[in-house]
Amino acid sequence: MYRVTFVDADGQATELTANEGQSVMSVAVANGIDQILAECGGSCACGTCHCYVDESWTEKLPAADDSEQGMIECLMNPTDRSRLTCQLKMSAALDGLVVHLPREQY
Amino acid sequence: MATATPKASEPGTAFEPLSVAFAQNPYPAYAALRDLGEPQFFPDFGMWLVARFDDVASIARDNSMVRSPEFFMSHEEIEAEKRAQNWHDMPHHSRFVQFSMLDSDGEVHDRLRKQVFREFTPVFIARQRGMIQSFVDKLVDGLIDKGEIDFVEDLAAQVPGHIIGRVLGVPDEDCPQLRVWSENVVKFFDINRTDERKAIAEKATTEFYHYLQKLMTQRRAAPQEDLITRLIAAQDAGHLNEDELVSTCMLILMAGHGSTIDVLGSGMHALLRFPDQMERLRQDPGLIHTAIQEMFRFESPLPFFHRYSTTDCVVGGKAFPRGTKFGLLYGAANRDPAAFGDDAGSFDVGRNPNRHLAFGGGAHFCLGNHLARLDMEVIFTTLIKRLKSISLAEVEPQYKPGLSVRGPKALRLTLTPA
């Protein structure tokens, strides 16, 4: 079991546990983190599971692939810390990950 | 009509999608299907109906569940199936409608979607807001003092096709004709595929194709800031061929017409059937986003899509072989109390979270969802602001028959300006 923390737009933090290989999106959806809409269910097709990775983690994550990067560029308010939580899979390397949530996904 | 599913023990629960009772209220039949648990075989379409939210969601989101049967059927088998469904001998329909991004999978689907997806993302769609607002303002100016209108024909039907036409690059004066072609093509998708409807659908596709050919020739000679010009550039760069370009334009135009008109109509009807929710939205216009999300859940305008399994699978506790065709009943899944609670049958403009399946799921997730939402947001916000009251001017609006669409044929309203 790994830990992942979601910080909402008001600064409220929620720490949750995740299994090996589980997407950060599915951790959020399964635990009532309602700011992650994840409307397409994890196919990188809707752009509604946007998060801002905490500064302390940006260097440690695998880079976004072309389809994720293409989607991020077209989201509301993207930054260089933007990621889609459906594409972030939990592993020992990501244990303790902290992500920040936008107030709205679109 | 031959139906195996389910045996009607309660009135209104028989699964008879062409009946008037089903058109007026399909939800008792959907509930009966959900209660049966495992998928039920529906001989009219040769497929297994899936009604529970969890089962529908997991199939829609599963990349091993595909739209096209070509992964496991030979050309001859596909042709035989087409004949059985009266889906054959339609050269243009077969070339541009039966083949599309929607009905392809894997690499082909992803390549085609990539050519257009940027235009439909929130940032790009938000740029259309001013254009949509001024178009809707003009329409409302012409209707506001009429007293009584048909909301479907006079307002809803005028907007989405016009807006999607603008995005693609169709001149305003041609948009009404595109709507006629779109409707004639889409009507043929339902179960009653008569030869007469078939001839109409093929004729509409042919005329639509010739129209797009002419428009493409014009854009090649004089490029514009529109999607069709960008698609021509993508064709020149080798990203898609001409048939794929025509098919993609037709899909975008068809997808951008009917379903948004239908959910505008059923969404307005829902606000009138639940006056406390209309009042809540009036008091707190900030609820418009959750209200629209709820309109899609409550009366999903495209309540039915199919998938084929490419592997042996288990759905709803029952084992199925590779090549099984499933009918996903989004309209049933979106009223499932197991996913939305005991008030799944109520219309709640503040419902949140509201992870419904009206836009489908997985790789085929509705590309145009943000455009549809923006059309709706502008229309409902404008009407609520400019009208003191909106009321229903008929007893029971009639809904379109069939399985593949849901929306009122007409919705007569009495308007009182603010």
Coordinates of C-alpha atoms in Angstrom, one line a residue:
Chain A
M1 CA 0.0 0.0 0.0
Y2 CA 1.2 3.5 -0.9
R3 CA 0.1 6.9 0.2
V4 CA -1.1 9.7 -1.9
T5 CA -2.4 13.1 -0.7
F6 CA -4.9 15.4 -2.5
V7 CA -4.9 19.0 -1.6
D8 CA -8.1 20.9 -2.7
A9 CA -8.2 24.5 -4.0
D10 CA -8.9 25.7 -0.4
G11 CA -5.8 23.9 0.9
Q12 CA -7.7 21.1 2.6
A13 CA -5.5 17.9 2.4
T14 CA -6.8 14.3 2.3
E15 CA -4.3 11.4 2.6
L16 CA -5.4 8.1 1.0
T17 CA -3.9 4.7 0.4
A18 CA -3.4 3.1 -3.0
N19 CA -2.4 -0.2 -4.4
E20 CA 0.5 -1.0 -6.8
G21 CA -0.4 0.1 -10.3
Q22 CA -3.6 1.9 -9.3
S23 CA -4.1 5.2 -11.0
V24 CA -4.2 8.3 -8.9
M25 CA -7.5 9.1 -10.6
S26 CA -9.1 5.8 -9.4
V27 CA -7.9 6.4 -5.8
A28 CA -9.7 9.8 -5.9
V29 CA -12.9 8.5 -7.5
A30 CA -13.1 5.6 -5.0
N31 CA -12.7 7.9 -2.0
G32 CA -15.0 10.8 -2.8
I33 CA -12.5 13.3 -4.0
D34 CA -15.2 15.0 -6.1
Q35 CA -12.9 17.5 -7.8
I36 CA -11.6 14.6 -9.9
L37 CA -14.5 14.1 -12.4
A38 CA -12.7 11.5 -14.6
E39 CA -15.7 11.5 -17.0
C40 CA -14.1 9.1 -19.6
G41 CA -13.0 6.7 -16.9
G42 CA -9.3 6.8 -17.5
S43 CA -8.7 6.8 -21.3
C44 CA -7.0 10.2 -21.6
A45 CA -10.0 11.2 -23.6
C46 CA -11.8 13.9 -21.5
G47 CA -9.3 16.0 -19.5
T48 CA -11.4 16.1 -16.4
C49 CA -8.9 14.5 -13.9
H50 CA -6.4 17.4 -14.0
C51 CA -4.1 18.0 -11.1
Y52 CA -1.1 20.1 -10.3
V53 CA 1.7 17.9 -9.0
D54 CA 3.3 19.3 -5.8
E55 CA 6.6 21.1 -6.6
S56 CA 8.5 18.5 -4.5
W57 CA 7.4 15.8 -6.9
T58 CA 7.7 17.2 -10.4
E59 CA 11.2 15.8 -11.0
K60 CA 10.3 12.4 -9.7
L61 CA 7.4 11.5 -12.0
P62 CA 7.7 9.7 -15.4
A63 CA 7.2 12.3 -18.2
A64 CA 3.7 12.6 -19.8
D65 CA 3.4 10.8 -23.2
D66 CA 2.2 12.6 -26.3
S67 CA -1.5 12.0 -25.8
E68 CA -1.4 13.2 -22.2
Q69 CA 0.6 16.2 -23.1
G70 CA -1.7 17.1 -26.0
M71 CA -4.7 17.0 -23.7
I72 CA -3.0 19.0 -20.9
E73 CA -2.2 21.9 -23.4
C74 CA -6.0 22.3 -24.0
L75 CA -7.2 22.3 -20.4
M76 CA -8.3 25.4 -18.4
N77 CA -5.3 26.9 -16.6
P78 CA -2.5 24.4 -17.4
T79 CA 0.9 24.9 -15.8
D80 CA 4.2 23.0 -16.1
R81 CA 3.1 21.0 -13.1
S82 CA -0.2 19.8 -14.8
R83 CA -0.8 16.1 -15.1
L84 CA -3.8 13.9 -15.7
T85 CA -4.3 11.7 -12.7
C86 CA -5.6 8.8 -14.8
Q87 CA -2.1 8.5 -16.3
L88 CA -0.2 8.5 -13.0
K89 CA 0.1 4.9 -11.7
M90 CA 1.1 4.3 -8.1
S91 CA 4.3 2.5 -7.3
A92 CA 7.0 2.6 -4.6
A93 CA 8.7 5.5 -6.4
L94 CA 5.5 7.5 -6.0
D95 CA 4.8 6.6 -2.4
G96 CA 3.8 9.8 -0.6
L97 CA 2.9 11.7 -3.8
V98 CA 1.1 15.0 -3.2
V99 CA -1.2 16.5 -5.9
H100 CA -3.1 19.8 -5.8
L101 CA -6.6 20.0 -7.3
P102 CA -8.1 22.8 -9.4
R103 CA -11.3 24.3 -8.1
E104 CA -13.1 23.2 -11.3
Q105 CA -12.2 20.9 -14.1
Y106 CA -13.7 23.0 -16.9
Chain B
M1 CA -42.3 -7.5 -32.4
A2 CA -40.0 -10.3 -31.2
T3 CA -38.8 -9.5 -27.7
A4 CA -37.3 -12.0 -25.3
T5 CA -36.7 -9.4 -22.6
P6 CA -38.0 -9.1 -20.1
K7 CA -41.2 -10.9 -19.5
A8 CA -43.7 -8.2 -18.6
S9 CA -45.1 -9.0 -15.2
E10 CA -45.8 -5.3 -14.4
P11 CA -47.5 -3.0 -16.9
G12 CA -45.0 -0.7 -18.7
T13 CA -42.0 -2.9 -17.9
A14 CA -41.9 -4.9 -21.2
F15 CA -38.9 -4.0 -23.3
E16 CA -40.7 -2.8 -26.5
P17 CA -38.6 0.2 -27.7
L18 CA -40.9 1.1 -30.6
S19 CA -44.0 1.3 -28.4
V20 CA -45.6 4.6 -27.4
A21 CA -45.4 3.6 -23.8
F22 CA -41.6 3.1 -24.0
A23 CA -41.2 6.4 -25.8
Q24 CA -43.2 8.3 -23.1
N25 CA -41.4 6.6 -20.2
P26 CA -38.7 3.9 -20.8
Y27 CA -37.6 3.9 -17.2
P28 CA -39.9 1.2 -15.8
A29 CA -38.6 -1.1 -18.6
Y30 CA -35.0 -0.1 -17.9
A31 CA -35.5 -0.8 -14.1
A32 CA -36.9 -4.2 -14.9
L33 CA -33.8 -5.0 -17.0
R34 CA -31.5 -3.8 -14.2
D35 CA -33.5 -6.0 -11.7
L36 CA -32.8 -9.1 -13.8
G37 CA -29.1 -8.6 -13.1
E38 CA -27.4 -10.5 -15.9
P39 CA -27.6 -9.2 -19.5
Q40 CA -30.7 -10.2 -21.5
F41 CA -30.7 -11.2 -25.2
F42 CA -32.5 -8.8 -27.5
P43 CA -33.2 -10.6 -30.8
D44 CA -34.2 -7.5 -32.8
F45 CA -30.6 -6.4 -32.7
G46 CA -28.9 -9.7 -32.1
M47 CA -27.2 -8.4 -28.9
W48 CA -27.2 -8.7 -25.2
L49 CA -28.6 -5.7 -23.3
V50 CA -26.6 -4.4 -20.3
A51 CA -28.5 -2.1 -17.9
R52 CA -26.7 -1.9 -14.6
F53 CA -24.4 1.1 -14.1
D54 CA -21.3 -0.9 -13.1
D55 CA -21.6 -3.3 -16.0
V56 CA -22.2 -0.6 -18.6
A57 CA -19.4 1.6 -17.2
S58 CA -16.9 -1.3 -17.2
I59 CA -17.7 -2.3 -20.8
A60 CA -17.7 1.3 -22.1
R61 CA -14.3 2.0 -20.5
D62 CA -12.7 -1.4 -21.5
N63 CA -10.4 -1.1 -24.5
S64 CA -10.9 -4.8 -25.3
M65 CA -14.6 -3.9 -26.0
V66 CA -14.7 -2.5 -29.6
R67 CA -17.1 -0.8 -32.0
S68 CA -16.1 -2.5 -35.2
P69 CA -16.5 -6.3 -35.6
E70 CA -13.5 -6.4 -38.0
F71 CA -11.2 -7.6 -35.2
F72 CA -12.8 -11.1 -35.2
M73 CA -15.1 -11.3 -38.2
S74 CA -14.2 -12.0 -41.8
H75 CA -15.3 -9.6 -44.6
E76 CA -17.9 -12.1 -45.6
E77 CA -19.3 -12.5 -42.1
I78 CA -19.5 -8.7 -41.7
E79 CA -21.4 -8.4 -45.0
A80 CA -23.8 -11.2 -43.9
E81 CA -24.4 -9.4 -40.7
K82 CA -25.0 -6.1 -42.5
R83 CA -27.6 -7.8 -44.8
A84 CA -29.3 -9.2 -41.7
Q85 CA -29.6 -5.7 -40.3
N86 CA -30.6 -4.2 -43.7
W87 CA -27.4 -2.1 -43.5
H88 CA -26.2 -3.2 -47.0
D89 CA -26.4 -1.8 -50.6
M90 CA -25.8 1.7 -49.4
P91 CA -22.6 2.8 -51.1
H92 CA -22.2 6.3 -49.7
H93 CA -23.7 5.5 -46.3
S94 CA -21.3 2.5 -46.1
R95 CA -18.3 4.7 -47.1
F96 CA -18.9 7.8 -45.0
V97 CA -21.3 6.9 -42.2
Q98 CA -20.9 3.2 -41.4
F99 CA -17.1 3.9 -41.4
S100 CA -16.2 6.7 -39.0
M101 CA -14.1 7.6 -36.0
L102 CA -17.0 6.4 -33.9
D103 CA -17.0 2.9 -35.6
S104 CA -13.3 2.4 -35.6
D105 CA -11.0 1.3 -32.8
G106 CA -7.4 1.3 -31.8
E107 CA -4.9 3.1 -34.0
V108 CA -7.4 4.3 -36.7
H109 CA -9.7 5.7 -34.1
D110 CA -6.9 7.4 -32.2
R111 CA -5.4 8.9 -35.3
L112 CA -8.7 10.3 -36.5
R113 CA -9.6 11.7 -33.0
K114 CA -6.2 13.3 -32.8
Q115 CA -7.0 15.4 -35.9
V116 CA -10.0 17.1 -34.3
F117 CA -9.8 16.8 -30.5
R118 CA -8.1 20.1 -29.9
E119 CA -11.0 22.0 -31.4
F120 CA -13.4 20.5 -28.8
T121 CA -11.4 21.0 -25.6
P122 CA -12.5 23.4 -23.0
V123 CA -10.1 26.2 -23.9
F124 CA -11.0 26.1 -27.6
I125 CA -14.7 25.8 -27.0
A126 CA -14.7 28.7 -24.5
R127 CA -13.7 30.9 -27.5
Q128 CA -17.1 30.3 -29.0
R129 CA -19.0 31.7 -26.1
G130 CA -19.5 35.2 -27.5
M131 CA -20.6 33.9 -30.8
I132 CA -23.1 31.5 -29.2
Q133 CA -24.4 34.2 -26.9
S134 CA -25.1 36.7 -29.7
F135 CA -26.8 34.0 -31.8
V136 CA -29.0 33.0 -28.9
D137 CA -29.8 36.6 -28.0
K138 CA -31.0 37.3 -31.5
L139 CA -33.2 34.1 -31.5
V140 CA -34.7 35.0 -28.1
D141 CA -35.3 38.6 -29.2
G142 CA -37.6 37.2 -31.9
L143 CA -39.4 34.8 -29.6
I144 CA -39.8 36.6 -26.3
D145 CA -43.0 38.4 -27.1
K146 CA -44.7 35.6 -28.9
G147 CA -46.4 34.3 -25.8
E148 CA -46.4 30.6 -26.9
I149 CA -43.5 28.8 -28.7
D150 CA -42.4 25.3 -29.5
F151 CA -39.2 25.3 -27.6
V152 CA -37.8 22.3 -29.6
E153 CA -38.4 23.8 -33.1
D154 CA -38.2 27.5 -32.4
L155 CA -35.2 27.6 -30.2
A156 CA -33.4 24.3 -29.4
A157 CA -33.3 23.1 -33.0
Q158 CA -31.9 26.4 -34.3
V159 CA -28.8 26.5 -32.1
P160 CA -26.5 23.4 -32.1
G161 CA -26.4 22.8 -35.8
H162 CA -25.7 26.5 -36.5
I163 CA -22.8 26.5 -33.9
I164 CA -21.2 23.2 -35.1
G165 CA -21.6 24.5 -38.6
R166 CA -19.7 27.6 -37.7
V167 CA -16.9 25.6 -36.0
L168 CA -16.6 23.4 -39.1
G169 CA -16.8 26.3 -41.5
V170 CA -20.3 25.8 -43.1
P171 CA -21.9 29.1 -44.2
D172 CA -24.9 30.0 -42.0
E173 CA -27.5 29.8 -44.8
D174 CA -26.6 26.1 -45.4
C175 CA -27.0 25.0 -41.8
P176 CA -30.8 24.2 -42.1
Q177 CA -30.1 21.8 -45.0
L178 CA -27.4 20.0 -42.9
R179 CA -29.9 19.4 -40.2
V180 CA -32.3 17.7 -42.7
W181 CA -29.5 15.5 -44.0
S182 CA -28.3 14.7 -40.5
E183 CA -31.8 13.7 -39.3
N184 CA -32.4 11.5 -42.4
V185 CA -29.1 9.7 -41.9
V186 CA -29.6 9.2 -38.1
K187 CA -33.2 8.0 -38.3
F188 CA -31.9 4.9 -40.1
F189 CA -29.8 3.9 -37.1
D190 CA -32.8 2.7 -35.1
I191 CA -34.3 -0.8 -35.2
N192 CA -37.0 -0.1 -37.8
R193 CA -34.7 -0.1 -40.8
T194 CA -37.3 -0.2 -43.6
D195 CA -36.2 0.0 -47.3
E196 CA -37.9 3.4 -47.5
R197 CA -35.8 4.8 -44.7
K198 CA -32.8 3.2 -46.2
A199 CA -33.3 5.0 -49.5
I200 CA -33.8 8.3 -47.7
A201 CA -30.6 7.8 -45.6
E202 CA -28.5 6.9 -48.7
K203 CA -29.8 9.9 -50.6
A204 CA -29.1 12.2 -47.7
T205 CA -25.6 10.8 -47.4
T206 CA -24.9 11.3 -51.1
E207 CA -26.1 14.9 -51.1
F208 CA -24.2 15.6 -47.9
Y209 CA -21.1 14.1 -49.6
H210 CA -21.5 16.2 -52.7
Y211 CA -22.0 19.3 -50.6
L212 CA -18.8 18.7 -48.6
Q213 CA -16.8 18.0 -51.7
K214 CA -17.8 21.5 -53.0
L215 CA -17.0 23.1 -49.7
M216 CA -13.6 21.4 -49.6
T217 CA -12.8 22.6 -53.1
Q218 CA -13.7 26.1 -52.0
R219 CA -11.5 25.9 -48.9
R220 CA -8.6 24.5 -50.9
A221 CA -8.7 27.6 -53.2
A222 CA -9.3 30.0 -50.3
P223 CA -8.3 28.7 -46.8
Q224 CA -10.3 30.1 -43.8
E225 CA -9.9 30.0 -40.0
D226 CA -12.1 26.9 -39.6
L227 CA -12.0 23.2 -38.9
I228 CA -12.5 22.0 -42.5
T229 CA -9.5 24.1 -43.6
R230 CA -7.4 22.5 -40.8
L231 CA -8.6 19.0 -41.8
I232 CA -7.6 19.7 -45.4
A233 CA -4.1 20.6 -44.1
A234 CA -4.0 17.4 -42.1
Q235 CA -4.9 15.5 -45.2
D236 CA -2.1 17.2 -47.1
A237 CA 0.3 16.2 -44.3
G238 CA -0.8 12.6 -44.7
H239 CA -2.7 12.2 -41.4
L240 CA -6.0 11.1 -43.0
N241 CA -7.3 10.4 -46.4
E242 CA -10.2 12.1 -48.2
D243 CA -12.8 9.5 -47.3
E244 CA -11.8 9.8 -43.6
L245 CA -12.0 13.6 -43.9
V246 CA -15.5 13.5 -45.3
S247 CA -16.6 10.9 -42.8
T248 CA -15.1 12.9 -39.9
C249 CA -16.9 16.1 -41.1
M250 CA -20.2 14.2 -41.4
L251 CA -19.8 12.6 -37.9
I252 CA -19.1 16.0 -36.3
L253 CA -22.1 17.6 -38.0
M254 CA -24.4 14.7 -37.2
A255 CA -23.2 14.4 -33.6
G256 CA -23.5 18.2 -33.2
H257 CA -27.2 18.3 -34.2
G258 CA -29.7 15.9 -32.8
S259 CA -28.5 14.9 -29.4
T260 CA -28.0 18.5 -28.1
I261 CA -31.5 19.4 -29.5
D262 CA -33.0 16.4 -27.7
V263 CA -31.4 17.1 -24.3
L264 CA -32.3 20.8 -24.5
G265 CA -35.9 19.7 -24.9
S266 CA -35.8 17.0 -22.3
G267 CA -33.8 19.3 -19.9
M268 CA -36.4 22.1 -20.2
H269 CA -39.1 19.5 -19.7
A270 CA -37.4 18.3 -16.6
L271 CA -37.2 21.8 -15.2
L272 CA -40.9 22.2 -15.8
R273 CA -41.7 18.8 -14.2
F274 CA -39.7 19.7 -11.2
P275 CA -40.6 23.3 -10.6
D276 CA -38.7 23.4 -7.3
Q277 CA -35.6 22.7 -9.2
M278 CA -36.4 25.5 -11.8
E279 CA -36.8 27.9 -8.8
R280 CA -33.6 26.7 -7.2
L281 CA -31.7 27.4 -10.5
R282 CA -33.3 30.8 -10.7
Q283 CA -32.2 31.7 -7.2
D284 CA -28.7 30.4 -7.7
P285 CA -27.7 30.6 -11.4
G286 CA -24.2 29.3 -10.4
L287 CA -25.9 25.8 -10.3
I288 CA -26.1 25.8 -14.1
H289 CA -23.1 23.5 -14.6
T290 CA -24.4 20.8 -12.2
A291 CA -27.9 21.4 -13.6
I292 CA -26.7 20.6 -17.2
Q293 CA -24.8 17.6 -16.0
E294 CA -28.0 16.4 -14.4
M295 CA -30.0 17.0 -17.6
F296 CA -27.7 14.6 -19.4
R297 CA -28.0 12.0 -16.6
F298 CA -31.7 12.3 -16.2
E299 CA -32.7 12.0 -19.8
S300 CA -29.6 10.7 -21.6
P301 CA -30.2 11.8 -25.3
L302 CA -28.3 8.9 -26.8
P303 CA -29.4 6.1 -24.5
F304 CA -27.9 3.2 -26.4
F305 CA -24.6 2.2 -28.0
H306 CA -23.0 -1.2 -28.8
R307 CA -19.7 -2.8 -28.2
Y308 CA -18.2 -6.2 -29.3
S309 CA -16.0 -8.2 -27.0
T310 CA -12.6 -9.2 -28.4
T311 CA -12.0 -11.6 -25.6
D312 CA -14.0 -14.1 -23.6
C313 CA -15.6 -12.1 -20.7
V314 CA -17.9 -12.1 -17.7
V315 CA -20.6 -9.4 -17.6
G316 CA -23.1 -9.2 -14.7
G317 CA -21.9 -12.6 -13.5
K318 CA -22.6 -14.4 -16.8
A319 CA -19.8 -15.7 -19.1
F320 CA -19.8 -14.6 -22.8
P321 CA -17.5 -15.7 -25.6
R322 CA -15.3 -13.4 -27.7
G323 CA -17.3 -11.7 -30.4
T324 CA -20.4 -11.1 -28.3
K325 CA -22.3 -8.0 -29.2
F326 CA -23.5 -5.9 -26.2
G327 CA -26.1 -3.1 -26.2
L328 CA -25.1 -0.6 -23.5
L329 CA -28.2 1.1 -22.1
Y330 CA -26.8 4.4 -20.9
G331 CA -30.4 5.6 -20.1
A332 CA -30.8 2.6 -17.8
A333 CA -27.4 2.9 -16.2
N334 CA -27.9 6.6 -15.5
R335 CA -31.0 5.9 -13.4
D336 CA -29.4 3.0 -11.4
P337 CA -29.9 3.5 -7.7
A338 CA -26.8 1.5 -7.0
A339 CA -24.8 4.3 -8.6
F340 CA -26.9 7.4 -7.9
G341 CA -28.7 6.5 -4.7
D342 CA -32.4 6.1 -3.9
D343 CA -33.2 9.4 -5.6
A344 CA -31.8 8.3 -8.9
G345 CA -35.2 8.8 -10.4
S346 CA -35.4 12.4 -9.2
F347 CA -34.1 15.5 -11.0
D348 CA -31.6 17.4 -8.8
V349 CA -29.9 20.4 -10.3
G350 CA -27.3 20.4 -7.6
R351 CA -26.3 16.7 -7.8
N352 CA -22.6 16.3 -7.3
P353 CA -20.7 14.2 -7.9
N354 CA -22.6 13.1 -10.9
R355 CA -20.4 10.7 -12.9
H356 CA -23.0 9.6 -15.4
L357 CA -22.5 7.8 -18.7
A358 CA -24.5 10.0 -21.0
F359 CA -21.3 10.9 -22.9
G360 CA -20.2 7.2 -23.0
G361 CA -16.8 6.3 -21.6
G362 CA -13.3 5.2 -22.6
A363 CA -11.7 6.1 -25.9
H364 CA -15.0 7.0 -27.5
F365 CA -16.0 9.5 -24.8
C366 CA -18.1 12.2 -26.4
L367 CA -15.8 14.6 -28.2
G368 CA -18.3 17.4 -28.3
N369 CA -19.4 17.3 -24.7
H370 CA -18.0 20.8 -23.9
L371 CA -19.7 22.4 -26.9
A372 CA -23.0 20.8 -26.0
R373 CA -22.7 22.0 -22.5
L374 CA -21.8 25.5 -23.6
D375 CA -24.8 25.7 -26.0
M376 CA -27.0 24.6 -23.1
E377 CA -25.5 26.9 -20.6
V378 CA -26.0 29.9 -22.8
I379 CA -29.6 29.0 -23.7
F380 CA -30.8 28.2 -20.2
T381 CA -29.0 31.1 -18.6
T382 CA -30.4 33.5 -21.1
L383 CA -34.0 32.3 -20.8
I384 CA -34.0 32.3 -17.0
K385 CA -32.6 35.9 -17.0
R386 CA -35.0 37.3 -19.6
L387 CA -38.2 35.5 -18.7
K388 CA -40.2 36.0 -15.5
S389 CA -41.8 32.6 -16.0
I390 CA -41.8 29.6 -18.3
S391 CA -44.7 27.2 -18.2
L392 CA -45.8 24.1 -20.1
A393 CA -48.6 24.8 -22.7
E394 CA -49.5 21.2 -23.3
V395 CA -50.5 18.3 -21.1
E396 CA -48.1 15.6 -22.0
P397 CA -45.3 16.3 -24.5
Q398 CA -44.7 13.4 -26.9
Y399 CA -41.3 11.8 -27.0
K400 CA -39.5 10.4 -30.1
P401 CA -40.0 6.6 -30.5
G402 CA -37.1 4.1 -30.6
L403 CA -34.1 3.0 -28.7
S404 CA -31.3 5.1 -30.1
V405 CA -32.5 8.7 -29.3
R406 CA -34.4 10.3 -26.4
G407 CA -36.0 13.7 -26.6
P408 CA -39.4 15.4 -27.0
K409 CA -40.8 15.8 -30.5
A410 CA -42.1 19.2 -29.5
L411 CA -42.4 21.2 -26.3
R412 CA -45.0 23.9 -26.3
L413 CA -44.2 26.7 -23.7
T414 CA -45.9 29.8 -22.5
L415 CA -43.3 32.6 -22.0
T416 CA -43.7 35.6 -19.7
P417 CA -41.0 38.2 -20.2
A418 CA -39.2 39.6 -17.1

